[in-house]
Amino acid sequence: DGEVTADMVDEIARKHFPMCMRSLHETLRADRHLKHAGRLQFTLFLKAMGVSVEEAIVFWRKGYGQSMTDDKFNKEYKYNIRHSYGLEGKRADYPAMNCQRIITQNGPGPGETHGCPFCHHSIDNLTSSLTSVYRITAQADLMEIQRAVKDGFYHVACTRVFEITHAERGVKKGEGLGAGESVAHPNKYVARSRELEK
Ligand code: SF4
């Protein structure tokens, strides 16, 4: 898909992010901070989306804004970003987390926003994000998503959100990300959504 610059992330988030990443992005914007697990989940996602390490550093520096000095950012945070890109420490090329990993990792504690909203948020919070952020208001749609969540089929709920929010792009119920594929990776969600916009 080509390089994604730091400046492009806001618009891509608004139009194309799955709920897990949208929630992290909004928390970073509102609090000017994300706790460690959220930073890791989000950094690896952005990397897989095509954000270079240089642009990731610009993105995070701007994201923290005045809440952090340059000195603190350079000493503590830049290293972690570079580490996620396999440029520090043991230089491992860490893959972005798939839904399975995000859902089964330690869930968010107080003040944390990582994880999967379908699994880790209360039904009330989830429903309010579905209506306010994703503009899903039809009762039948909301009930269907809530039912999938209650049954523990988080990826089914996420796939249904994708279908509903991409109906105007011609996506029909049951089609998922294409040919009935359900959401199993947030990077596949964002890639398919961006592809449909073309
Ligand atoms: Fe993110 Fe996957 Fe959960 Fe969807 S099902 S919100 S892509 S972790």
GROMACS .gro file of C-alpha atoms and ligand atoms in nm:
model
  206
    1ASP     CA    1   0.000   0.000   0.000
    2GLY     CA    2   0.302   0.227   0.013
    3GLU     CA    3   0.427   0.431   0.302
    4VAL     CA    4   0.190   0.576   0.554
    5THR     CA    5   0.316   0.901   0.704
    6ALA     CA    6   0.246   1.019   1.058
    7ASP     CA    7   0.013   1.286   0.921
    8MET     CA    8  -0.204   1.029   0.746
    9VAL     CA    9  -0.282   0.825   1.056
   10ASP     CA   10  -0.571   1.039   1.187
   11GLU     CA   11  -0.772   1.012   0.869
   12ILE     CA   12  -0.702   0.642   0.820
   13ALA     CA   13  -0.804   0.583   1.183
   14ARG     CA   14  -1.133   0.763   1.137
   15LYS     CA   15  -1.223   0.585   0.817
   16HIS     CA   16  -1.064   0.245   0.841
   17PHE     CA   17  -0.949   0.130   1.186
   18PRO     CA   18  -1.109  -0.164   1.361
   19MET     CA   19  -1.243  -0.084   1.704
   20CYS     CA   20  -0.939  -0.205   1.902
   21MET     CA   21  -0.706   0.037   1.724
   22ARG     CA   22  -0.957   0.316   1.708
   23SER     CA   23  -0.990   0.297   2.083
   24LEU     CA   24  -0.611   0.315   2.134
   25HIS     CA   25  -0.581   0.603   1.891
   26GLU     CA   26  -0.855   0.801   2.061
   27THR     CA   27  -0.709   0.741   2.404
   28LEU     CA   28  -0.370   0.865   2.284
   29ARG     CA   29  -0.534   1.176   2.139
   30ALA     CA   30  -0.738   1.243   2.453
   31ASP     CA   31  -0.483   1.154   2.724
   32ARG     CA   32  -0.161   1.223   2.533
   33HIS     CA   33  -0.049   0.891   2.670
   34LEU     CA   34  -0.089   0.515   2.639
   35LYS     CA   35   0.027   0.253   2.883
   36HIS     CA   36   0.285  -0.002   2.779
   37ALA     CA   37   0.063  -0.284   2.649
   38GLY     CA   38  -0.139  -0.039   2.442
   39ARG     CA   39   0.173   0.123   2.298
   40LEU     CA   40   0.305  -0.216   2.194
   41GLN     CA   41  -0.023  -0.330   2.035
   42PHE     CA   42  -0.058   0.001   1.850
   43THR     CA   43   0.306   0.039   1.741
   44LEU     CA   44   0.316  -0.307   1.583
   45PHE     CA   45  -0.015  -0.243   1.409
   46LEU     CA   46   0.111   0.087   1.263
   47LYS     CA   47   0.433  -0.079   1.155
   48ALA     CA   48   0.242  -0.351   0.967
   49MET     CA   49   0.022  -0.081   0.813
   50GLY     CA   50   0.326   0.072   0.645
   51VAL     CA   51   0.442   0.339   0.892
   52SER     CA   52   0.823   0.355   0.880
   53VAL     CA   53   1.025   0.381   1.200
   54GLU     CA   54   1.104   0.746   1.124
   55GLU     CA   55   0.736   0.827   1.079
   56ALA     CA   56   0.644   0.623   1.387
   57ILE     CA   57   0.881   0.838   1.593
   58VAL     CA   58   0.717   1.154   1.451
   59PHE     CA   59   0.371   1.011   1.520
   60TRP     CA   60   0.443   0.922   1.883
   61ARG     CA   61   0.635   1.241   1.955
   62LYS     CA   62   0.338   1.445   1.836
   63GLY     CA   63   0.098   1.210   2.014
   64TYR     CA   64   0.258   1.272   2.353
   65GLY     CA   65   0.284   1.644   2.285
   66GLN     CA   66   0.362   1.868   2.578
   67SER     CA   67   0.291   1.588   2.823
   68MET     CA   68   0.652   1.475   2.789
   69THR     CA   69   0.988   1.646   2.746
   70ASP     CA   70   1.202   1.573   2.440
   71ASP     CA   71   1.463   1.437   2.675
   72LYS     CA   72   1.229   1.182   2.832
   73PHE     CA   73   1.089   1.088   2.491
   74ASN     CA   74   1.433   1.033   2.341
   75LYS     CA   75   1.563   0.838   2.638
   76GLU     CA   76   1.269   0.612   2.713
   77TYR     CA   77   1.020   0.604   2.431
   78LYS     CA   78   1.224   0.628   2.116
   79TYR     CA   79   1.417   0.319   2.220
   80ASN     CA   80   1.095   0.123   2.263
   81ILE     CA   81   0.966   0.225   1.923
   82ARG     CA   82   1.295   0.130   1.760
   83HIS     CA   83   1.288  -0.195   1.957
   84SER     CA   84   0.944  -0.278   1.814
   85TYR     CA   85   1.091  -0.225   1.468
   86GLY     CA   86   1.369  -0.471   1.542
   87LEU     CA   87   1.639  -0.202   1.553
   88GLU     CA   88   1.741  -0.234   1.918
   89GLY     CA   89   1.802  -0.511   2.171
   90LYS     CA   90   1.781  -0.857   2.021
   91ARG     CA   91   1.663  -0.708   1.691
   92ALA     CA   92   1.365  -0.935   1.652
   93ASP     CA   93   1.117  -0.851   1.381
   94TYR     CA   94   0.806  -0.856   1.599
   95PRO     CA   95   0.491  -0.927   1.400
   96ALA     CA   96   0.172  -0.729   1.456
   97MET     CA   97  -0.066  -0.905   1.693
   98ASN     CA   98  -0.356  -1.098   1.547
   99CYS     CA   99  -0.702  -1.099   1.704
  100GLN     CA  100  -0.639  -1.428   1.882
  101ARG     CA  101  -0.337  -1.281   2.057
  102ILE     CA  102  -0.511  -0.951   2.136
  103ILE     CA  103  -0.812  -1.133   2.277
  104THR     CA  104  -0.619  -1.383   2.487
  105GLN     CA  105  -0.341  -1.159   2.618
  106ASN     CA  106  -0.384  -1.006   2.964
  107GLY     CA  107  -0.687  -0.781   2.941
  108PRO     CA  108  -0.672  -0.410   3.017
  109GLY     CA  109  -0.648  -0.307   3.381
  110PRO     CA  110  -0.748   0.035   3.519
  111GLY     CA  111  -0.638   0.314   3.288
  112GLU     CA  112  -0.546   0.076   3.007
  113THR     CA  113  -0.713   0.055   2.665
  114HIS     CA  114  -0.538  -0.230   2.488
  115GLY     CA  115  -0.712  -0.555   2.401
  116CYS     CA  116  -1.027  -0.615   2.198
  117PRO     CA  117  -1.329  -0.398   2.282
  118PHE     CA  118  -1.568  -0.679   2.188
  119CYS     CA  119  -1.406  -0.899   2.450
  120HIS     CA  120  -1.274  -0.656   2.709
  121HIS     CA  121  -1.528  -0.373   2.724
  122SER     CA  122  -1.862  -0.392   2.901
  123ILE     CA  123  -2.164  -0.434   2.674
  124ASP     CA  124  -2.275  -0.081   2.767
  125ASN     CA  125  -1.944   0.078   2.673
  126LEU     CA  126  -1.923  -0.129   2.359
  127THR     CA  127  -2.275  -0.032   2.251
  128SER     CA  128  -2.207   0.334   2.313
  129SER     CA  129  -1.891   0.316   2.094
  130LEU     CA  130  -2.085   0.134   1.824
  131THR     CA  131  -2.343   0.410   1.809
  132SER     CA  132  -2.125   0.715   1.866
  133VAL     CA  133  -1.807   0.616   1.683
  134TYR     CA  134  -1.930   0.372   1.419
  135ARG     CA  135  -2.278   0.523   1.376
  136ILE     CA  136  -2.449   0.186   1.403
  137THR     CA  137  -2.796   0.269   1.528
  138ALA     CA  138  -3.036   0.007   1.394
  139GLN     CA  139  -3.164  -0.202   1.686
  140ALA     CA  140  -3.148  -0.524   1.486
  141ASP     CA  141  -2.778  -0.464   1.406
  142LEU     CA  142  -2.691  -0.374   1.764
  143MET     CA  143  -2.873  -0.679   1.899
  144GLU     CA  144  -2.698  -0.908   1.654
  145ILE     CA  145  -2.356  -0.773   1.756
  146GLN     CA  146  -2.442  -0.798   2.127
  147ARG     CA  147  -2.557  -1.155   2.080
  148ALA     CA  148  -2.228  -1.255   1.913
  149VAL     CA  149  -2.036  -1.089   2.196
  150LYS     CA  150  -2.239  -1.265   2.464
  151ASP     CA  151  -2.172  -1.595   2.290
  152GLY     CA  152  -1.799  -1.519   2.290
  153PHE     CA  153  -1.774  -1.485   1.912
  154TYR     CA  154  -1.582  -1.156   1.918
  155HIS     CA  155  -1.446  -1.185   1.567
  156VAL     CA  156  -1.800  -1.245   1.438
  157ALA     CA  157  -1.914  -0.923   1.605
  158CYS     CA  158  -1.618  -0.734   1.459
  159THR     CA  159  -1.683  -0.878   1.113
  160ARG     CA  160  -2.046  -0.769   1.135
  161VAL     CA  161  -1.933  -0.415   1.222
  162PHE     CA  162  -1.708  -0.420   0.917
  163GLU     CA  163  -1.998  -0.531   0.695
  164ILE     CA  164  -2.241  -0.273   0.829
  165THR     CA  165  -1.993   0.014   0.807
  166HIS     CA  166  -1.893  -0.084   0.455
  167ALA     CA  167  -2.243  -0.146   0.320
  168GLU     CA  168  -2.219   0.175   0.121
  169ARG     CA  169  -1.911   0.027  -0.046
  170GLY     CA  170  -2.120  -0.268  -0.155
  171VAL     CA  171  -2.027  -0.513   0.122
  172LYS     CA  172  -2.314  -0.746   0.202
  173LYS     CA  173  -2.395  -0.943   0.512
  174GLY     CA  174  -2.192  -1.264   0.522
  175GLU     CA  175  -1.923  -1.134   0.289
  176GLY     CA  176  -1.691  -1.019   0.565
  177LEU     CA  177  -1.354  -0.905   0.439
  178GLY     CA  178  -1.428  -1.074   0.106
  179ALA     CA  179  -1.550  -1.422   0.013
  180GLY     CA  180  -1.690  -1.468   0.363
  181GLU     CA  181  -1.356  -1.423   0.538
  182SER     CA  182  -1.407  -1.309   0.896
  183VAL     CA  183  -1.183  -1.070   1.084
  184ALA     CA  184  -0.884  -1.248   1.234
  185HIS     CA  185  -0.626  -0.969   1.219
  186PRO     CA  186  -0.666  -0.594   1.267
  187ASN     CA  187  -0.421  -0.527   0.983
  188LYS     CA  188  -0.639  -0.727   0.745
  189TYR     CA  189  -0.938  -0.521   0.853
  190VAL     CA  190  -0.765  -0.192   0.784
  191ALA     CA  191  -0.610  -0.313   0.457
  192ARG     CA  192  -0.944  -0.434   0.321
  193SER     CA  193  -1.120  -0.117   0.428
  194ARG     CA  194  -0.860   0.101   0.254
  195GLU     CA  195  -0.877  -0.119  -0.055
  196LEU     CA  196  -1.255  -0.074  -0.075
  197GLU     CA  197  -1.214   0.302  -0.076
  198LYS     CA  198  -1.012   0.296  -0.395
  199SF4    FE1  199  -0.949  -0.571   1.688
  199SF4    FE2  200  -0.972  -0.827   1.617
  199SF4    FE3  201  -1.112  -0.731   1.825
  199SF4    FE4  202  -1.174  -0.662   1.577
  199SF4     S1  203  -1.187  -0.871   1.666
  199SF4     S2  204  -1.159  -0.524   1.752
  199SF4     S3  205  -0.973  -0.649   1.480
  199SF4     S4  206  -0.889  -0.752   1.810
   0.00000   0.00000   0.00000
